[in-house]
Short mmCIF file of C-alpha atoms and ligand atoms in Angstrom, two decimals:
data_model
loop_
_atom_site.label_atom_id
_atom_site.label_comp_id
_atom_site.label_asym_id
_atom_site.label_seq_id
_atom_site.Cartn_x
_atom_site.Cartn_y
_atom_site.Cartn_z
CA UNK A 1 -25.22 -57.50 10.13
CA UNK A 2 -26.48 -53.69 9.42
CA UNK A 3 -23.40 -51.85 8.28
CA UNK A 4 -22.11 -48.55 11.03
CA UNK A 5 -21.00 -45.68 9.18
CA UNK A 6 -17.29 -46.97 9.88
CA UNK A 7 -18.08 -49.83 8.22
CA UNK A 8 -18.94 -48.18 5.11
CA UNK A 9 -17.20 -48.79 2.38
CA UNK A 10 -13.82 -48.80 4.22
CA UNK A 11 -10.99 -50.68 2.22
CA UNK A 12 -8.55 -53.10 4.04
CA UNK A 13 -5.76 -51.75 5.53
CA UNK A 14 -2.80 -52.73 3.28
CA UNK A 15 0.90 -53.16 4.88
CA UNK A 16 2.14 -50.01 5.60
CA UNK A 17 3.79 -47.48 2.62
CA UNK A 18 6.85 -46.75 3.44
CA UNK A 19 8.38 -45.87 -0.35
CA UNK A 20 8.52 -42.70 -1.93
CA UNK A 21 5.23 -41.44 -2.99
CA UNK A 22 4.20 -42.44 -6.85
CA UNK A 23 0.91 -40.38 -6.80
CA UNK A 24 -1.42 -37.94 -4.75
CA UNK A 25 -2.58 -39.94 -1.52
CA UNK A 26 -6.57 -40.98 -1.11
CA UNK A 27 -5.97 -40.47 2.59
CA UNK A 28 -5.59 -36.72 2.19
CA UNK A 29 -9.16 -35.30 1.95
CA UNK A 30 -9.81 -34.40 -1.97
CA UNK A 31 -11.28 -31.24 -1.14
CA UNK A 32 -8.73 -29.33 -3.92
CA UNK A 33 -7.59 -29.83 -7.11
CA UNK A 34 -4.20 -29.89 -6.37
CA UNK A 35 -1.24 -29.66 -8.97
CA UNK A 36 0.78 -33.10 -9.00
CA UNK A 37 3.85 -31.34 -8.21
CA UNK A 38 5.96 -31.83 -4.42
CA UNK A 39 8.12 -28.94 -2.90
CA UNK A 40 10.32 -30.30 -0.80
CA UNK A 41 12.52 -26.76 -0.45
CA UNK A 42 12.19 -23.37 -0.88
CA UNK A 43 14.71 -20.25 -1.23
CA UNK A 44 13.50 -16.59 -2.28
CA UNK A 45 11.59 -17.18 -5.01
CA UNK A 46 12.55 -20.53 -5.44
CA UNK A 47 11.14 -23.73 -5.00
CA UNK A 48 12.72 -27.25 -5.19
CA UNK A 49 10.32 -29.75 -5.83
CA UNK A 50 11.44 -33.48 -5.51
CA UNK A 51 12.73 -34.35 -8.67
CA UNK A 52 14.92 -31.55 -8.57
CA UNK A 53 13.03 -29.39 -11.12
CA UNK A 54 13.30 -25.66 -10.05
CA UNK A 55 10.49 -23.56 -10.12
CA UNK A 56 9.75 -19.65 -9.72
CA UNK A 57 6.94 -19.23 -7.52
CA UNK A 58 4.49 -15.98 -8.78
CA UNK A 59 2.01 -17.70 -6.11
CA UNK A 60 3.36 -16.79 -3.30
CA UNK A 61 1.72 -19.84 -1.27
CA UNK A 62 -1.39 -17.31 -2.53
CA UNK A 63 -0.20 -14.25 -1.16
CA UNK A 64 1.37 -15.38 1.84
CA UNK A 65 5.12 -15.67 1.12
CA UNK A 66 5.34 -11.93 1.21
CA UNK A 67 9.25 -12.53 1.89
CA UNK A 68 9.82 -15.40 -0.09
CA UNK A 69 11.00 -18.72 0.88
CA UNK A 70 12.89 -19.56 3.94
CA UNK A 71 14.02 -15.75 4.63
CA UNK A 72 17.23 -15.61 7.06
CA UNK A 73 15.43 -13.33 9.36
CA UNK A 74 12.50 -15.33 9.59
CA UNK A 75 13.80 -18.73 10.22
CA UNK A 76 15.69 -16.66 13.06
CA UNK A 77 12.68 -15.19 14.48
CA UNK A 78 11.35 -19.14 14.22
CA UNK A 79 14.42 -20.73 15.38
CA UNK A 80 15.04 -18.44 18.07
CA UNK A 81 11.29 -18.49 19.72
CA UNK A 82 11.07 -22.45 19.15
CA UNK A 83 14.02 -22.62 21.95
CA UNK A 84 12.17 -20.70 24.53
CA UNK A 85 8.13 -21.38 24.48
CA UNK A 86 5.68 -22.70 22.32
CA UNK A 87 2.55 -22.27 23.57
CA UNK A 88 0.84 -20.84 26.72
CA UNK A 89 -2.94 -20.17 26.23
CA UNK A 90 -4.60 -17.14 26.35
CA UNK A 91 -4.95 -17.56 30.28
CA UNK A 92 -1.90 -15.40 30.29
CA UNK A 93 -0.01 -12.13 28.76
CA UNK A 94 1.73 -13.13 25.68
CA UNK A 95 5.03 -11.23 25.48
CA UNK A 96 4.14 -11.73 21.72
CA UNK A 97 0.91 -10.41 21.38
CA UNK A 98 1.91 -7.07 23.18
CA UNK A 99 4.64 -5.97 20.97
CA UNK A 100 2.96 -6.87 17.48
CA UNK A 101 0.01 -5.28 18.80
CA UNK A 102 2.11 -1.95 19.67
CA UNK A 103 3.84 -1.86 15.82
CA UNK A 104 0.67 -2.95 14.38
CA UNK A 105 -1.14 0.25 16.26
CA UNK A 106 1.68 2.25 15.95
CA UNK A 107 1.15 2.21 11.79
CA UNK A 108 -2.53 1.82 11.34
CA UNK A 109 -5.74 3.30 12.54
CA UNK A 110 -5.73 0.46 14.79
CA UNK A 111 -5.82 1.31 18.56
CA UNK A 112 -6.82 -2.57 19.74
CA UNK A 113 -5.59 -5.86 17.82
CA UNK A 114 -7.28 -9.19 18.50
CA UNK A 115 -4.90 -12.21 17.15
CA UNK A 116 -5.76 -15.33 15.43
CA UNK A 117 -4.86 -18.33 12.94
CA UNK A 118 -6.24 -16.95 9.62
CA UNK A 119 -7.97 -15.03 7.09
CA UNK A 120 -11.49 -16.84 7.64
CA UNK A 121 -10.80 -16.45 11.32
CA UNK A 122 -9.58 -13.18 10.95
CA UNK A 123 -13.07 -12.36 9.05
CA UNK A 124 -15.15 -13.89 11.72
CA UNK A 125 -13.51 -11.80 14.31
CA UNK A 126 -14.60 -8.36 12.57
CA UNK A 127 -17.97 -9.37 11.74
CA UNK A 128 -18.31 -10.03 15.81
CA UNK A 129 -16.88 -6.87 16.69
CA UNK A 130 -18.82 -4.94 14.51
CA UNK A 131 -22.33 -6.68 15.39
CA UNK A 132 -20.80 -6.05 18.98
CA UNK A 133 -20.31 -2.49 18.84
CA UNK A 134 -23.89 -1.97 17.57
CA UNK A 135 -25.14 -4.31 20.76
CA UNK A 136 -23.28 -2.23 23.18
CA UNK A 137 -23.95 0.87 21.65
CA UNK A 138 -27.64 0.58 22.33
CA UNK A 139 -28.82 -0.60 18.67
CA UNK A 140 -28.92 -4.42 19.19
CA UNK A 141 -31.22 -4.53 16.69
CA UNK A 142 -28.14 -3.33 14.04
CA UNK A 143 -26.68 -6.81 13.08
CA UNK A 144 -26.74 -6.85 9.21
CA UNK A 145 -23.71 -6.64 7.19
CA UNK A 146 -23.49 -5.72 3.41
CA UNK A 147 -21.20 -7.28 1.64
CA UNK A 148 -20.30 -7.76 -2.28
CA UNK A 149 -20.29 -9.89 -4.90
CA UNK A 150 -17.92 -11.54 -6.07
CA UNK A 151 -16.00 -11.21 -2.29
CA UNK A 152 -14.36 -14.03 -0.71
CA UNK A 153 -13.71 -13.57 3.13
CA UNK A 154 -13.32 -17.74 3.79
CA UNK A 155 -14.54 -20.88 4.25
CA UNK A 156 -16.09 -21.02 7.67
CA UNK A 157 -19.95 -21.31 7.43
CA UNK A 158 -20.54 -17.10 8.91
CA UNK A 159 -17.92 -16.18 6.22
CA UNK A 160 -19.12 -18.14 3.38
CA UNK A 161 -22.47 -16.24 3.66
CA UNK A 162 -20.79 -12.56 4.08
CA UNK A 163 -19.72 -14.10 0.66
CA UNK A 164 -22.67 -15.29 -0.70
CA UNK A 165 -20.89 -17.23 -3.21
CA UNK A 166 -23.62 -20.07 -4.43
CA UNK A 167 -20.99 -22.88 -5.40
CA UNK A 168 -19.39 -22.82 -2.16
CA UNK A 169 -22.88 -22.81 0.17
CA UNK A 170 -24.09 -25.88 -1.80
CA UNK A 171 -25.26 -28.87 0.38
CA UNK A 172 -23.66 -27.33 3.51
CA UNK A 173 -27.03 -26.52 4.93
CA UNK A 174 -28.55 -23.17 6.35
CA UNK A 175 -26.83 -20.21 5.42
CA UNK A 176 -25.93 -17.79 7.91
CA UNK A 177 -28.41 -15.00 8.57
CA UNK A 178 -27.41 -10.90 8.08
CA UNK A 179 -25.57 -10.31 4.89
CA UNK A 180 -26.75 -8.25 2.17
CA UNK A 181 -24.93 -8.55 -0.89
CA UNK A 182 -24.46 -5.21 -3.86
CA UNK A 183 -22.48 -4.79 -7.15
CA UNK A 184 -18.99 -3.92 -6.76
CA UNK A 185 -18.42 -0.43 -7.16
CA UNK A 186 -21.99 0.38 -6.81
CA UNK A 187 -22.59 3.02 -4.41
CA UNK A 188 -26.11 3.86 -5.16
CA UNK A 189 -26.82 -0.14 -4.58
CA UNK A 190 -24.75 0.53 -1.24
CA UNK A 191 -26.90 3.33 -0.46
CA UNK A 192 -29.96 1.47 -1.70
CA UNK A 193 -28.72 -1.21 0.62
CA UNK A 194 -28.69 0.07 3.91
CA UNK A 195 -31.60 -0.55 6.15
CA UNK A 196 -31.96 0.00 10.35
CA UNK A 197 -30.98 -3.31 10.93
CA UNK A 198 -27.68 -2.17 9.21
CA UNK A 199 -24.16 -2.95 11.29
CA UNK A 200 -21.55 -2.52 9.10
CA UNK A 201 -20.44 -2.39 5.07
CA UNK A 202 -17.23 -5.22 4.73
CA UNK A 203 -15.33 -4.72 1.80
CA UNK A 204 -12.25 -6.09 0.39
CA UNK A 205 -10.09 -2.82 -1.32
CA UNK A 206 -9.44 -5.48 -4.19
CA UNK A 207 -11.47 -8.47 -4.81
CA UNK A 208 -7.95 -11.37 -4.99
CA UNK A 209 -10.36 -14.86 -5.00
CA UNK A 210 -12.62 -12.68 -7.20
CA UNK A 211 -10.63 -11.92 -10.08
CA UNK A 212 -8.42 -8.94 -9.27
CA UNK A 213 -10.88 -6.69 -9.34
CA UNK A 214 -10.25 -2.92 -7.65
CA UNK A 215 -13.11 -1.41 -5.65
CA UNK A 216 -12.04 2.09 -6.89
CA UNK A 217 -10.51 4.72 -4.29
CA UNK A 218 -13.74 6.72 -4.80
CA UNK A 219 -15.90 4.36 -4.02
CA UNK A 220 -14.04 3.52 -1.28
CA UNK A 221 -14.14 7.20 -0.06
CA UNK A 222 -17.98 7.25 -0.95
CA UNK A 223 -18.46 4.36 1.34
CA UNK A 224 -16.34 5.44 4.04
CA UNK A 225 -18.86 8.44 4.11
CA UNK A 226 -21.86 6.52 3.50
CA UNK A 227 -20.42 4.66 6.74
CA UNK A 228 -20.36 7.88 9.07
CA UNK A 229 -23.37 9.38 8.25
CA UNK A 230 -25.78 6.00 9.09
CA UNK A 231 -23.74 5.06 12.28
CA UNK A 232 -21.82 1.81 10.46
CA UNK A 233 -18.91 0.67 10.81
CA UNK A 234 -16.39 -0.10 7.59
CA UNK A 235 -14.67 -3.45 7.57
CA UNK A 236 -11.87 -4.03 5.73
CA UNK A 237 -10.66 -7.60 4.47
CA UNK A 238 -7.24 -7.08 4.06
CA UNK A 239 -6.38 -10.50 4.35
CA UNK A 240 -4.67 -10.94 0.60
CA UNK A 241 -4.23 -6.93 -0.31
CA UNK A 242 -2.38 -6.26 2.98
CA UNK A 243 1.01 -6.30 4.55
CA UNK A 244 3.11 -4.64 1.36
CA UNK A 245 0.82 -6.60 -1.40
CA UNK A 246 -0.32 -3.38 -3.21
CA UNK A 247 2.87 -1.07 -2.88
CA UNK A 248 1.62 0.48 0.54
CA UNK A 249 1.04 -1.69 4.08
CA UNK A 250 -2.33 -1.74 3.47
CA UNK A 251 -4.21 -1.00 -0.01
CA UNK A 252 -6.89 1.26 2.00
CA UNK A 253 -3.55 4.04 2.06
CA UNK A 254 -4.28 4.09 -1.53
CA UNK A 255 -7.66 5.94 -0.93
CA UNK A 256 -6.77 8.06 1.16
CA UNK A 257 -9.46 6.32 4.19
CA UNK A 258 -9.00 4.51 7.65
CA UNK A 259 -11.84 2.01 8.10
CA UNK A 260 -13.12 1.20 11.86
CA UNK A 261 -12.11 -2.59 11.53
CA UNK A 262 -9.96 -4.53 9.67
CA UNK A 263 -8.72 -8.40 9.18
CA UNK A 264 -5.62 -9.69 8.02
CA UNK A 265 -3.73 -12.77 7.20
CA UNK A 266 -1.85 -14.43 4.59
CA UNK A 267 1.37 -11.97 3.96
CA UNK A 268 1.48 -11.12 8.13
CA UNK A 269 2.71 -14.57 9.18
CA UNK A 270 4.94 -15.11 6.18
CA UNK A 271 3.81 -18.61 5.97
CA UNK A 272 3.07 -18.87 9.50
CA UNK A 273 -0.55 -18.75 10.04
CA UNK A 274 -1.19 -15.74 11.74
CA UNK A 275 -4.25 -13.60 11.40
CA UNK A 276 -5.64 -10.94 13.22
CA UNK A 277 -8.44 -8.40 13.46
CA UNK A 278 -7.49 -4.20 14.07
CA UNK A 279 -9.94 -2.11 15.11
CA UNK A 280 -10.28 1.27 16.65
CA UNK A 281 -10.82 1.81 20.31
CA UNK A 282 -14.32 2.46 19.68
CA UNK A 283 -14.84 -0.15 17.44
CA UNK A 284 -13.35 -2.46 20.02
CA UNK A 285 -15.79 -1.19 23.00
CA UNK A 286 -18.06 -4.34 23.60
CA UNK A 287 -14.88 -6.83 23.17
CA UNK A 288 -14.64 -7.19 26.61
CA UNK A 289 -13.27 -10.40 28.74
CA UNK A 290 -15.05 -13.88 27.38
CA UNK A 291 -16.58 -12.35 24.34
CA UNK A 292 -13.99 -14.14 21.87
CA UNK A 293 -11.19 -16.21 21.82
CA UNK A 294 -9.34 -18.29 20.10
CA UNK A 295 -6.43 -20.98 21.57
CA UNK A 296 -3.71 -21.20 19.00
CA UNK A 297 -4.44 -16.59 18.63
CA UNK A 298 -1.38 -14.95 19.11
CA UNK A 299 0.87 -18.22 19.95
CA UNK A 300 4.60 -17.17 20.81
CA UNK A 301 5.82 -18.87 17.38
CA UNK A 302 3.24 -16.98 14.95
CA UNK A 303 3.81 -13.67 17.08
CA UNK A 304 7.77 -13.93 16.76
CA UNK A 305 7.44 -14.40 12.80
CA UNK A 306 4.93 -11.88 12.49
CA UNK A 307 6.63 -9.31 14.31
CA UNK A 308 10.00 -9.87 11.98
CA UNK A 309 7.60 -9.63 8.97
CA UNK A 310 5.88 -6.26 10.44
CA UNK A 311 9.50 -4.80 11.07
CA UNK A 312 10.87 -5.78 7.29
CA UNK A 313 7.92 -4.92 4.90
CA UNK A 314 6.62 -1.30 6.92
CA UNK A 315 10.43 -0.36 6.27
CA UNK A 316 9.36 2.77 4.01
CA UNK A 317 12.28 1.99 1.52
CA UNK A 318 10.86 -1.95 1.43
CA UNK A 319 7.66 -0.37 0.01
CA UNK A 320 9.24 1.80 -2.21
CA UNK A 321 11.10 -0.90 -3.83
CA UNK A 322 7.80 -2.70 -4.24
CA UNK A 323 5.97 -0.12 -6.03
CA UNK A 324 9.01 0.08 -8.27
CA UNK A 325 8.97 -3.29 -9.32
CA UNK A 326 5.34 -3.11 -9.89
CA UNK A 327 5.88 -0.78 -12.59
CA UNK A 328 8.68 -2.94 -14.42
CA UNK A 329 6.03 -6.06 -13.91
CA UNK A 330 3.06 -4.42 -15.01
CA UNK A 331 4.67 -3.15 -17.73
CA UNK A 332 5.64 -6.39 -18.72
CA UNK A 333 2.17 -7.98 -18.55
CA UNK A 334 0.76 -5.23 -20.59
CA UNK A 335 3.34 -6.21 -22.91
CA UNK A 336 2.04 -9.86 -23.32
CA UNK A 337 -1.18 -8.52 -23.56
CA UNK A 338 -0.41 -6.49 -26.64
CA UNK A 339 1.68 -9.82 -27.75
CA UNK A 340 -1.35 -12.36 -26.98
CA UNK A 341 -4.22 -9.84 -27.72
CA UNK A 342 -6.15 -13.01 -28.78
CA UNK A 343 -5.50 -14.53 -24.95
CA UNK A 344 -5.49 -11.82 -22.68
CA UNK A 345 -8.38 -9.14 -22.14
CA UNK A 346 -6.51 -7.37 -19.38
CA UNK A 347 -3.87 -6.57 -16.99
CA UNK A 348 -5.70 -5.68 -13.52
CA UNK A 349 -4.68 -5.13 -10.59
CA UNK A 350 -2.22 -2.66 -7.62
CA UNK A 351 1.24 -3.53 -6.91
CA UNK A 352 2.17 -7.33 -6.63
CA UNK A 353 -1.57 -8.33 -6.73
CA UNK A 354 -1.72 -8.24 -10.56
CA UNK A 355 -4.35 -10.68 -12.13
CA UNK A 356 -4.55 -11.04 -16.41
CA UNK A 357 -8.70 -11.02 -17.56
CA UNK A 358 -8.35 -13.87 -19.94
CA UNK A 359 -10.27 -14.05 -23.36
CA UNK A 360 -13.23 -16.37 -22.96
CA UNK A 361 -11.91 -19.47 -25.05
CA UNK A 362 -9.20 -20.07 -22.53
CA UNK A 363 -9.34 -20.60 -18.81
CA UNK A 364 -7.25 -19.74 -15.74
CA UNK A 365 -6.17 -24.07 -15.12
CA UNK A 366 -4.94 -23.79 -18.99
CA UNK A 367 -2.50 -20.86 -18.07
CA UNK A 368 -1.31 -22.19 -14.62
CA UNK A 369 -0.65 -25.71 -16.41
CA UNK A 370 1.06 -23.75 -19.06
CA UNK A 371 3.17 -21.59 -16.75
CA UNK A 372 4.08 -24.56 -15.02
CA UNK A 373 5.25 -26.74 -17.57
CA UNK A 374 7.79 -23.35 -18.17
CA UNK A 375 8.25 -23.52 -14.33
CA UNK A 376 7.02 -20.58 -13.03
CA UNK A 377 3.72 -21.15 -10.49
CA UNK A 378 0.74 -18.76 -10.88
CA UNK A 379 -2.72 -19.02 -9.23
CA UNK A 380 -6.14 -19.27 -10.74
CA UNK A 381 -8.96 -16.38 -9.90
CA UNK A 382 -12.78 -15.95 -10.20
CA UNK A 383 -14.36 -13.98 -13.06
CA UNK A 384 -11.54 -15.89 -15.79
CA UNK A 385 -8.21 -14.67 -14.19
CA UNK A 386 -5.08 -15.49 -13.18
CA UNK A 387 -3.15 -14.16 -10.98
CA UNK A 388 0.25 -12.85 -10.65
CA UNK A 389 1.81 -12.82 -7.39
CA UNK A 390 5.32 -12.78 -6.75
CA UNK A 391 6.60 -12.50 -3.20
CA UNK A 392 7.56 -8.94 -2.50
CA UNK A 393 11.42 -9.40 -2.16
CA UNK A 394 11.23 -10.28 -6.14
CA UNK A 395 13.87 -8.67 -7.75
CA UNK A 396 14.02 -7.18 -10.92
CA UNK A 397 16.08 -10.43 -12.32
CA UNK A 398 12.99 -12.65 -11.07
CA UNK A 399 10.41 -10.11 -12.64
CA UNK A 400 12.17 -10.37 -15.68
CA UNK A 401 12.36 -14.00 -15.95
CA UNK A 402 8.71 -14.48 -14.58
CA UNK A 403 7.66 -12.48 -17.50
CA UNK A 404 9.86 -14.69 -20.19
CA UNK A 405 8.59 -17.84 -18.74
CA UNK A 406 4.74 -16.20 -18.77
CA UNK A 407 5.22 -14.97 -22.58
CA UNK A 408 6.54 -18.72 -23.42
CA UNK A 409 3.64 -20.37 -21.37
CA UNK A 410 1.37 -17.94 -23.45
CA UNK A 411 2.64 -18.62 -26.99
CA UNK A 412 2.79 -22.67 -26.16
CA UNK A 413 -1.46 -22.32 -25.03
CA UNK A 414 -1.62 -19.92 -28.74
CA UNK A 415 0.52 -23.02 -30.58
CA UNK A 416 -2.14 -25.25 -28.91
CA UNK A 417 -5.11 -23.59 -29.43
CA UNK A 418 -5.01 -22.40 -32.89
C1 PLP B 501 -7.58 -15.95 1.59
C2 PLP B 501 -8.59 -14.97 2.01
C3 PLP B 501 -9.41 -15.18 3.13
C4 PLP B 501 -9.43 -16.48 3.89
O1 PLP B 501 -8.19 -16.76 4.46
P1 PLP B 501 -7.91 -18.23 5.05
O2 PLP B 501 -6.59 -18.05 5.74
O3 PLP B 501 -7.88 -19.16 3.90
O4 PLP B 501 -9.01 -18.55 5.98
C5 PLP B 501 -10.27 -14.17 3.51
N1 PLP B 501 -10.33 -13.02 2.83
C6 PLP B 501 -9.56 -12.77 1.77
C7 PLP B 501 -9.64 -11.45 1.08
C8 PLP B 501 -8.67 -13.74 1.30
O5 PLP B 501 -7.93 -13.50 0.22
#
């Protein structure tokens, strides 16, 4: 009998489970290498997991539990919307959509806000609307982005290739057409870069995935300006640096710039997956009825969360109180650098998106397994980093301890090492 695909190597189904788990499941896709650890609660910067070890989470779900875990406002906002509607469709207004939209124009640049499920999403939407503004602006022929090295934008096929990161292309066939890809930092390489088939320059204000590393606010300013003279537009990814991450609502405040299009995620929905793309009104022209879409965009539940999340973190004294207990944890890091000189290289990184350079002989999965055999949960990085990412309602007690756990974790790896 030839063997169907189904076929294939499919085991017998064995009698149904129905103890607690004793190991990771095969049945879950293996596409991560996940930690062996289950959460089964979560309160501020707590987690629960289910043998009732307690651990504090410097993750942040990567950057998305900007408010912690279970916040009382939130699970209001949830509780509260889950009574009345779910889900309509985009056929029709969403009462939703229309007042995020109006906060979320009322503090940015932003005069037109498209919603969706998430940071690749998100990323997607803004490279349409930017090849769509060239198209209806008479230069069809404008349709290349430039992008950077080192950037991660997601994992959908058009995103992976404004990426251009080689491991994560491999063996998933053609790559998408109409990114160019400079140096970091580079603005003669920008410069260099530009061509008439140019759209757009997209540009995360700090690299997260990457390794914490800072496109600096001149450069930022330089290609802002490099922008506006040859008729592109400037994305912004703000998918990990926005909503409060860096001290300010979004990290482009910190140069001083608006860019013409922007996508965010992660921190909006709280741990909700919302995304959405901002752009200006002229950005927006050629996003006109049936050019995008999206089903779940803008659902009642996501809007209802991320509209509680928009009113608590723009709260000026909410940022202020971040930035102040960025200075008490990045003094702290530096701190462990000077203690671990022979570990870390160097403390990177703006506001609550801080990320230690590790020395070459040890690598980000032997600091996170460190850190969380002293239970606190950090998150690997590209370019040999870890990050540090605490929600943004840490408070100085949490700092504090996240720092004594993190100098523990550090000496245990030196113990081990030497
Ligand atoms: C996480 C991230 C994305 C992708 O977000 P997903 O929600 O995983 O699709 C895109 N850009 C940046 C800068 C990110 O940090």
């Amino acid at each position: 009998m030839a063997s169907s695909p189904a076929a294939l190597g499919k085991a017998p189904r064995s009698a149904p489970d129905t103890a607690v788990s004793s190991g990771p499941s095969p049945a879950v896709m293996g596409t991560y290498a996940r930690q062996d650890i289950v959460f089964v609660k979560g309160e501020g910067c707590w987690l629960t997991a289910d043998n009732g070890a307690r651990y504090l989470d410097f993750g942040s779900g990567v950057a998305v539990n900007a408010l912690g875990h279970a916040h009382p406002q939130l699970v209001a906002s949830l509780k509260a919307q889950a009574e009345k509607l779910w889900h309509t469709s985009n056929l029709y207004r969403v009462e939703g959509q229309e007042d995020v939209a109006a906060k979320l124009t009322r503090l940015t640049f932003a005069d037109k806000v498209f919603f969706c499920n998430s940071g690749a999403e998100a990323c997607e939407g803004a490279i349409k609307v930017a090849r769509r503004y060239q198209f209806v602006s008479g230069q069809p022929h404008r349709q290349r982005i430039i992008a950077f090295r080192g950037a991660f934008h997601g994992r959908t096929l058009a995103t992976l290739a404004a990426a251009g990161n080689e491991k994560y292309l491999e063996g998933f066939g053609p790559t998408a057409d109409g990114f160019d890809h400079v140096d970091l930092n580079d603005i003669d390489a920008v410069e260099a870069a530009i061509g008439p088939e140019t759209a757009a320059i997209m540009l995360e204000p700090i690299q997260g995935e990457g390794g914490v590393r800072a496109a600096t606010p001149d450069f930022i300013k330089a290609v802002r300006d490099l922008c506006d003279k040859n008729g592109l537009l400037l994305i912004l990814d703000e998918v990990q640096t926005g909503m409060g991450r860096t001290g300010k609502l979004f990290a482009h405040e910190w140069a001083g710039i608006t860019p013409d299009v922007m996508a965010i995620a992660k921190g909006f929905g709280g741990g909700f997956p919302v995304g959405a793309v901002l752009a200006t009104e002229e950005a927006a022209k050629g996003m006109t009825p049936g050019t995008h879409g999206s089903t779940f965009g803008g659902n009642p539940l996501g809007m209802a969360v991320a509209s509680t999340v928009v009113d608590i973190v723009s709260e000026p004294d909410f940022l202020e109180a971040v930035r102040s207990k960025t200075l008490h944890l990045k003094q702290g890091l530096e701190g462990l650098k000077d203690q671990h000189a022979d570990l870390v290289e160097e403390v990177r990184g703006v506001g609550l998106l801080m990320g230690l350079k590790l020395k070459a002989q040890i690598t980000p999965a032997q600091v996170v397994k460190a850190a969380n055999e002293e239970k606190l949960l950090l998150v690997g990085a590209g370019d040999n980093c870890v990050r540090v990412l605490p929600p943004l309602i840490a408070t100085d007690q949490d700092i504090a301890e996240g720092l004594m756990a993190l100098s523990r974790a550090l000496t245990r790896i030196a113990r081990e090492t030497s």
